[in-house]
Short mmCIF file of C-alpha atoms in Angstrom, two decimals:
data_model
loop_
_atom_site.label_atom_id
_atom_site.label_comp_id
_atom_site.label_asym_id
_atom_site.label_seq_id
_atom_site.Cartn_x
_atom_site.Cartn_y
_atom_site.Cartn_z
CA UNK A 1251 5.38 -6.00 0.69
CA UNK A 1252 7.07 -9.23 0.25
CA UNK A 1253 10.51 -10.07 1.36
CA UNK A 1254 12.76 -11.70 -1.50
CA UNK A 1255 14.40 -13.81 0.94
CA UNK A 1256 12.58 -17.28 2.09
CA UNK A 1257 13.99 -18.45 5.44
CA UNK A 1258 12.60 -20.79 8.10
CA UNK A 1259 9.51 -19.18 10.14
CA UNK A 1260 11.08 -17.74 13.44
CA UNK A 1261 10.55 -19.39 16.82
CA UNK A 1262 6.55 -18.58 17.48
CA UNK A 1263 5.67 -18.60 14.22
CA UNK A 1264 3.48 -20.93 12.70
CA UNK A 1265 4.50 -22.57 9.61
CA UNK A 1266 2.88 -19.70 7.45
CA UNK A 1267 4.19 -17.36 9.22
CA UNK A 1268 1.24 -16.21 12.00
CA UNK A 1269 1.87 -15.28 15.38
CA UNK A 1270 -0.48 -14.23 18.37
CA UNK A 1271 -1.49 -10.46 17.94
CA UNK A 1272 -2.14 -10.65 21.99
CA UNK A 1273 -3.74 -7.69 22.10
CA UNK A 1274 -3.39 -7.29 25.85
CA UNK A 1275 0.46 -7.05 25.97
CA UNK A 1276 -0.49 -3.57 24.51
CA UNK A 1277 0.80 -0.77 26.22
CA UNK A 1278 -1.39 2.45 27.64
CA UNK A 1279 1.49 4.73 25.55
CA UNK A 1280 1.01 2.25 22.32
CA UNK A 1281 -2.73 2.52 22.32
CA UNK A 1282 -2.57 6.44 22.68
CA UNK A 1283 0.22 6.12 19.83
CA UNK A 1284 -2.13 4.71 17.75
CA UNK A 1285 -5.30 7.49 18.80
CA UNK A 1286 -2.66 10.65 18.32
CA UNK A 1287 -1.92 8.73 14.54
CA UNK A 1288 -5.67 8.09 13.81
CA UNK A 1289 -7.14 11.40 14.95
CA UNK A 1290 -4.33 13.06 12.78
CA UNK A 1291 -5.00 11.24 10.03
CA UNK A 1292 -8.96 11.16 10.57
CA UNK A 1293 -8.97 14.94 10.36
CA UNK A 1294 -6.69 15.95 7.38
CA UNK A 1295 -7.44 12.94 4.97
CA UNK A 1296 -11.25 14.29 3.81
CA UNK A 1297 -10.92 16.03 0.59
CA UNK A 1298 -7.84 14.28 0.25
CA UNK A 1299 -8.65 10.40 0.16
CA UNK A 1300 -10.71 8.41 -1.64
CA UNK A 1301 -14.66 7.86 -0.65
CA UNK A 1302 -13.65 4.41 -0.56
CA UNK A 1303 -11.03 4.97 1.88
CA UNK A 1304 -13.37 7.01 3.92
CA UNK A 1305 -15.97 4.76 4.37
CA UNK A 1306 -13.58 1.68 4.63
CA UNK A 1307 -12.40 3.76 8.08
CA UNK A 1308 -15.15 2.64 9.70
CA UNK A 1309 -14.44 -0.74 10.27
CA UNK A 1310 -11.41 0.50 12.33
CA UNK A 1311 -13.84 2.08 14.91
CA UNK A 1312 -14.09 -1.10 17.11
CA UNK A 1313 -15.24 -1.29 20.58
CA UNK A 1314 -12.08 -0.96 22.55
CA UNK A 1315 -10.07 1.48 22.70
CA UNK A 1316 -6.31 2.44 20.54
CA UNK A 1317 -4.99 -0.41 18.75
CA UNK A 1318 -7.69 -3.03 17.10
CA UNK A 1319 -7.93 -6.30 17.96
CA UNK A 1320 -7.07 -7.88 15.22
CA UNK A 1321 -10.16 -10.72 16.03
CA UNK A 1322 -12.99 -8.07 16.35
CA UNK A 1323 -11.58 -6.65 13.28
CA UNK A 1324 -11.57 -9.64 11.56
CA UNK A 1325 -14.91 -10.37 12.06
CA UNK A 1326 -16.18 -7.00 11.16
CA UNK A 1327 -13.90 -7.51 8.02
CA UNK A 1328 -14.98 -11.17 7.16
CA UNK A 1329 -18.56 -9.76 7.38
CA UNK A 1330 -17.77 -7.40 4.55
CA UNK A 1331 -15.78 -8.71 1.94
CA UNK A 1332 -14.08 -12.14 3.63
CA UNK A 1333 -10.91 -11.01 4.59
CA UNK A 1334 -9.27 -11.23 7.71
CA UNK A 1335 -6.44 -9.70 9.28
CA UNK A 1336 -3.41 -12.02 11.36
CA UNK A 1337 -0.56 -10.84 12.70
CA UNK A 1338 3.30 -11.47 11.52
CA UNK A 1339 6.33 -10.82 12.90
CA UNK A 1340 7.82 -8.75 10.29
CA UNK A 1341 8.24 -9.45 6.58
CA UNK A 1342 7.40 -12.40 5.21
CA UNK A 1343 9.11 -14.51 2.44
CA UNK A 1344 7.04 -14.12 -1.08
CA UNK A 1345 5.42 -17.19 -1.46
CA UNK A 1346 3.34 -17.20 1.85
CA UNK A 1347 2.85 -13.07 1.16
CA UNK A 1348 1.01 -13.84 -1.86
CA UNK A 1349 -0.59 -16.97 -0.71
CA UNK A 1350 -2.18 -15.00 2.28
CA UNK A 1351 -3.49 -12.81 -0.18
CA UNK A 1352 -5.12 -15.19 -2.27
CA UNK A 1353 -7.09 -16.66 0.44
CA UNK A 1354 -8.12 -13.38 1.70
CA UNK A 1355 -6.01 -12.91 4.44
CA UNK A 1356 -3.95 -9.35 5.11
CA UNK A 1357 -0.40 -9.62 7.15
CA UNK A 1358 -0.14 -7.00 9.50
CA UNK A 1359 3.27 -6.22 12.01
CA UNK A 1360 1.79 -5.85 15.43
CA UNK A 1361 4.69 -3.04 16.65
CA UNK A 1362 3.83 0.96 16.59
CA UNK A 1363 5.96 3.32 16.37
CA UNK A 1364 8.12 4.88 19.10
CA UNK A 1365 7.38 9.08 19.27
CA UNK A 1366 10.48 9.66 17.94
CA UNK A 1367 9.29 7.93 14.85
CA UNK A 1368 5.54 9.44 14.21
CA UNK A 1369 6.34 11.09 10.81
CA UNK A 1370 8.45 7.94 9.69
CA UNK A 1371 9.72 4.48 9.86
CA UNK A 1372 10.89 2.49 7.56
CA UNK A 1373 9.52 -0.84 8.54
CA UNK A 1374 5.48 -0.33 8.43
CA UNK A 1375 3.87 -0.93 11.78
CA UNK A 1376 0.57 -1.50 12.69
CA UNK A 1377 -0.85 1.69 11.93
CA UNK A 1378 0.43 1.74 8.49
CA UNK A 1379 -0.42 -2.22 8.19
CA UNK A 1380 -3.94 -1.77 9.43
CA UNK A 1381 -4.83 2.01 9.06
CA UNK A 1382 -3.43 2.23 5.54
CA UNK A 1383 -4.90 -0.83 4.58
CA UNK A 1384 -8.05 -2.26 6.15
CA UNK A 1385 -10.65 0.27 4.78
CA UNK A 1386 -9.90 -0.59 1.15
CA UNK A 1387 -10.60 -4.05 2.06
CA UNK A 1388 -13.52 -3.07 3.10
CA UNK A 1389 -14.56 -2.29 -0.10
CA UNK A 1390 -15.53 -5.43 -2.71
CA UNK A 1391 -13.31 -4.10 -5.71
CA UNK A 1392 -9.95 -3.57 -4.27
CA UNK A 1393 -11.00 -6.54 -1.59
CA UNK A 1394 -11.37 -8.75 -5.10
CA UNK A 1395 -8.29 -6.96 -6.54
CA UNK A 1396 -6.21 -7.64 -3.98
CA UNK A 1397 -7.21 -10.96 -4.15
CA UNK A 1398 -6.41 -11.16 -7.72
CA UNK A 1399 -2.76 -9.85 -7.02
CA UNK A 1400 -2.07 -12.76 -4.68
CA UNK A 1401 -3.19 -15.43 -7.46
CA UNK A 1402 -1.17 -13.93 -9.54
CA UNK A 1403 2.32 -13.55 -7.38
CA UNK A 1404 1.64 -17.30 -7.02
CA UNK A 1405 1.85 -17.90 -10.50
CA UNK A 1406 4.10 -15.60 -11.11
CA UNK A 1407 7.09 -17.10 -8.92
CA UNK A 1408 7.91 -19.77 -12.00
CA UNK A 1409 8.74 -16.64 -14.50
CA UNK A 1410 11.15 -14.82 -12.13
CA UNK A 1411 9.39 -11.68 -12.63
CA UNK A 1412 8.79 -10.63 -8.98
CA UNK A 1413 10.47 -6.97 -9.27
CA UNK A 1414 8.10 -6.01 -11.76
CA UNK A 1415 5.16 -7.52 -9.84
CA UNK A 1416 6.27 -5.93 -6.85
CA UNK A 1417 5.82 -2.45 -8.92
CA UNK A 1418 2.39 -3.35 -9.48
CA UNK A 1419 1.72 -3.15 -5.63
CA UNK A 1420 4.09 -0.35 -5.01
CA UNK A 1421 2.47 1.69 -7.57
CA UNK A 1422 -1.25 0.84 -6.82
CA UNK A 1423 -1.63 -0.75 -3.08
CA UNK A 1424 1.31 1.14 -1.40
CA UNK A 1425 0.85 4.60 -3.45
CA UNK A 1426 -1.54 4.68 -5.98
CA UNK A 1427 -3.83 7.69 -6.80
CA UNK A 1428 -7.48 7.34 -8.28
CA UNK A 1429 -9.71 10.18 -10.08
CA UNK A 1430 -13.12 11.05 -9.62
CA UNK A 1431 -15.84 13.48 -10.21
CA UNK A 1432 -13.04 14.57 -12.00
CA UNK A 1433 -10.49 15.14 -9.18
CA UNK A 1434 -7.35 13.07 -8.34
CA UNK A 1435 -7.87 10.90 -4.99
CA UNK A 1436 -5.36 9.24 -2.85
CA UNK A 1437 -6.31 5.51 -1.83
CA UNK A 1438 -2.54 3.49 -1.43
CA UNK A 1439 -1.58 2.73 1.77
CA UNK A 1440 1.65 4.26 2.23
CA UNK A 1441 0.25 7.65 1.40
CA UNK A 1442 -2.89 7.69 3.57
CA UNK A 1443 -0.88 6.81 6.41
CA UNK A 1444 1.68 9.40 6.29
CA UNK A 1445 0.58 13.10 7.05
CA UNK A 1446 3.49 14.96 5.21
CA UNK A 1447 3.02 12.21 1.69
CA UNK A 1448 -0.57 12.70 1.92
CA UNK A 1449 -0.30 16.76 1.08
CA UNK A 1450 2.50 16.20 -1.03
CA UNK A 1451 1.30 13.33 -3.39
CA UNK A 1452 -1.81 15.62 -4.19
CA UNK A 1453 -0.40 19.35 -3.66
CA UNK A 1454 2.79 19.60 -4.05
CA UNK A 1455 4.41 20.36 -7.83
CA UNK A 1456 7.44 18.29 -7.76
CA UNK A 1457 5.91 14.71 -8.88
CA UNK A 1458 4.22 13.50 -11.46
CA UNK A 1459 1.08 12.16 -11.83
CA UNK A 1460 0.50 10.27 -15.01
CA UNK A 1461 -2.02 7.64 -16.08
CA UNK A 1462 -1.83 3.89 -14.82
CA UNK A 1463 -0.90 2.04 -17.40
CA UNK A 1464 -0.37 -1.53 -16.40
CA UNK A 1465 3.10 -1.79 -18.64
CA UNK A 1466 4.32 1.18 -17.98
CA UNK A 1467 3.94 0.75 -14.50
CA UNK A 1468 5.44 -2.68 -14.28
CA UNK A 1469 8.28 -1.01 -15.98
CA UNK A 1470 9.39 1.90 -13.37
CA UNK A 1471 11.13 2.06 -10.18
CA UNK A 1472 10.74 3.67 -7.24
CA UNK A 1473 11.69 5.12 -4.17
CA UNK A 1474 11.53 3.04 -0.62
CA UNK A 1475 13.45 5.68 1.22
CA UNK A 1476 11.69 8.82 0.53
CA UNK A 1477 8.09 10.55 -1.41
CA UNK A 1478 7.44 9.36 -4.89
CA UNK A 1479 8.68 11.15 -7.79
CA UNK A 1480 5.59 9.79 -10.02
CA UNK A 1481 2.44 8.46 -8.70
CA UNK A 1482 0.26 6.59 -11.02
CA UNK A 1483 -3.69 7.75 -11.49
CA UNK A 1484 -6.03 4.83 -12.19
CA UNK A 1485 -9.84 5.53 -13.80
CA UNK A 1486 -12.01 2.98 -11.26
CA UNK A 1487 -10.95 0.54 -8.98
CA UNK A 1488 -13.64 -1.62 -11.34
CA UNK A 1489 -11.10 -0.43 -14.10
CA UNK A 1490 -7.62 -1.49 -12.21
CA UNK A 1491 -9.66 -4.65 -11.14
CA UNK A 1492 -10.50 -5.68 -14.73
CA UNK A 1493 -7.37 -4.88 -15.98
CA UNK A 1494 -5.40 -7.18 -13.55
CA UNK A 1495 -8.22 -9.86 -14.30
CA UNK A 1496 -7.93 -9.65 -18.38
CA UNK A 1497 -4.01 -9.64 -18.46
CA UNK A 1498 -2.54 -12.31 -19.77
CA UNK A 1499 0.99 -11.85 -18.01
CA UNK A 1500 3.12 -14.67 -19.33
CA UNK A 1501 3.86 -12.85 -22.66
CA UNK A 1502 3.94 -9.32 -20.61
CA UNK A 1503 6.67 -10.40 -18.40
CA UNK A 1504 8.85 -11.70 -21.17
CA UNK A 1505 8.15 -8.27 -22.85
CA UNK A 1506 9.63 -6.68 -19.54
CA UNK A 1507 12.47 -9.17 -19.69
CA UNK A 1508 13.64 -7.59 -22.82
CA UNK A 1509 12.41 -4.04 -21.83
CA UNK A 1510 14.47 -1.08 -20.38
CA UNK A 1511 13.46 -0.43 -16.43
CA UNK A 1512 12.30 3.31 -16.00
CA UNK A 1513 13.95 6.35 -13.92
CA UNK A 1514 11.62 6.92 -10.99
CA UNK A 1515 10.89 10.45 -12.59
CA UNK A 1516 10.66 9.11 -15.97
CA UNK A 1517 7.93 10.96 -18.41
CA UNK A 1518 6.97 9.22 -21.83
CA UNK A 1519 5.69 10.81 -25.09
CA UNK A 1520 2.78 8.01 -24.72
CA UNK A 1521 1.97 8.80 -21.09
CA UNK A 1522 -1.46 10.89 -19.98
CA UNK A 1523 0.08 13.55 -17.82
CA UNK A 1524 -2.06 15.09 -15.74
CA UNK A 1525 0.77 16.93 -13.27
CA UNK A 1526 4.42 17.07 -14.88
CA UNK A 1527 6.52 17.38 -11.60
CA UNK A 1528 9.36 19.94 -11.93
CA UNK A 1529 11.12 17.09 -9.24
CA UNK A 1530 12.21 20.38 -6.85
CA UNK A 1531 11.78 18.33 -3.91
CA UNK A 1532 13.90 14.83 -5.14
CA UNK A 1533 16.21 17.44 -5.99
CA UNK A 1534 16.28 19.76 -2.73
CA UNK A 1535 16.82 16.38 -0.69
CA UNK A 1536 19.69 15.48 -3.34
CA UNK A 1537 21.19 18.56 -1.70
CA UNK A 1538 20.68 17.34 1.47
CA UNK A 1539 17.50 19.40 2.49
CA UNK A 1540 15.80 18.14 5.25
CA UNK A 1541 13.07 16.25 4.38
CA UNK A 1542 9.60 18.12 4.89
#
């Protein structure tokens, strides 16, 4: 995601904010961080995830071991679909987020988590970064759409409008759901690279899952420190592509200037429901449950 904030690159940055991935500074317990995460993952995500996001996985399976080199990914990537993957230091500032985008290039942090941390962090490492990811880029629809979301957070900084952008990627990149052969899918990042949120986004009743609707979506927060209380079901990645593409989104974002923001659990009359949550979980955690 990007960072609001635009300071100065840090010292060892480059001016658009790259550094060395230096693959070799990588420890024996970071690689076999990374294997324990992938073969976890790996094993519970068919059924679950997306086709897509199956057969994007393997352009992860590189020749050396644990953690990819981000250059032998790269080229496996660029062979694909043209993007490539650098390494950052952290977030970026918004501007050079969505520039990288538009030219086809994917930030990733080049930490992993500590043990202590396997089931969460809140700053995405590597293996959300590249795991979550890299195998939808390897596919030419979301690769393109992706694209398209950069070109338009470019254009996009001169109406002021970056909250509701940053929905759009939340909502779709980060945690979006997709149906097919008449089942709902999980393809967004931040679910198929977390064990527990990839049962519970799918399985569990307390969200809701309602139909993307570009909007509505653009319209309704969300949660950074905890599961989703609605996840948003696109038709086709071909669909969410063309709809991005078609958009004219001067006149929508001075319709969401005057517009009400929307409750993370919010349900309209207009919506297509397919699962109305009954929210047990937001509201066992409210308590002070511990999270599952």
């Amino acid at each position: 995601m990007p960072n609001a904030i635009a300071p100065a690159p840090p010292p060892g940055a480059a001016a658009d904010w790259t550094i060395p991935q230096d693959w070799a500074s990588y420890t024996l317990a970071e690689h076999a961080m990374w294997d324990t995460l992938f073969e976890r993952q790996a094993r519970m995500l068919p059924g679950r995830a997306s086709p897509a996001f199956l057969e994007g996985l393997d352009v992860l399976r590189l020749s050396k071991p644990g953690i990819p080199d981000f250059d032998e990914l790269s080229e496996r990537l660029h062979k694909l679909t043209g993007w490539r993957v650098v390494a950052v230091p952290g977030l970026v500032p918004d501007e050079d987020f969505f520039r990288h985008l538009a030219n086809r290039t994917f930030v990733a942090g080049r930490f992993i988590r500590r043990p202590e941390q396997i089931d969460y962090l809140q700053e995405p490492d590597v293996f959300h970064d590249v795991f979550g990811h890299v195998p939808m880029l390897a596919n030419p629809v979301f690769a393109d759409y992706m694209q398209a979301y950069g070109e338009g957070g470019l254009r996009s900084l001169q109406y002021g409008s970056l909250k509701q952008l940053a929905r759009l990627y939340w909502y779709t990149v980060e945690f979006g759901l997709v149906r097919e052969g008449g089942e709902l899918r999980i393809y967004g990042a931040g679910i198929v690279s977390s064990f527990g949120e990839s049962r519970f986004a799918l399985e569990d009743s307390s969200p809701n899952r309602i139909g993307f609707d570009l909007e509505r979506v653009m319209r309704t927060d969300y949660r950074i420190d905890d599961y989703q209380q609605t996840y948003f079901v696109i038709d086709s990645y071909e669909d969410l592509l063309r709809r991005t593409l078609e958009t004219d989104f001067a006149p929508l974002y001075a319709r969401l200037a005057r517009a009400k923001d929307l409750s993370t659990d919010a349900v309209l009359p207009s919506d297509t429901v397919y699962t109305l949550g009954d929210q047990a979980y937001a509201r066992s955690r409210k308590a002070g449950a511990p999270a599952t």
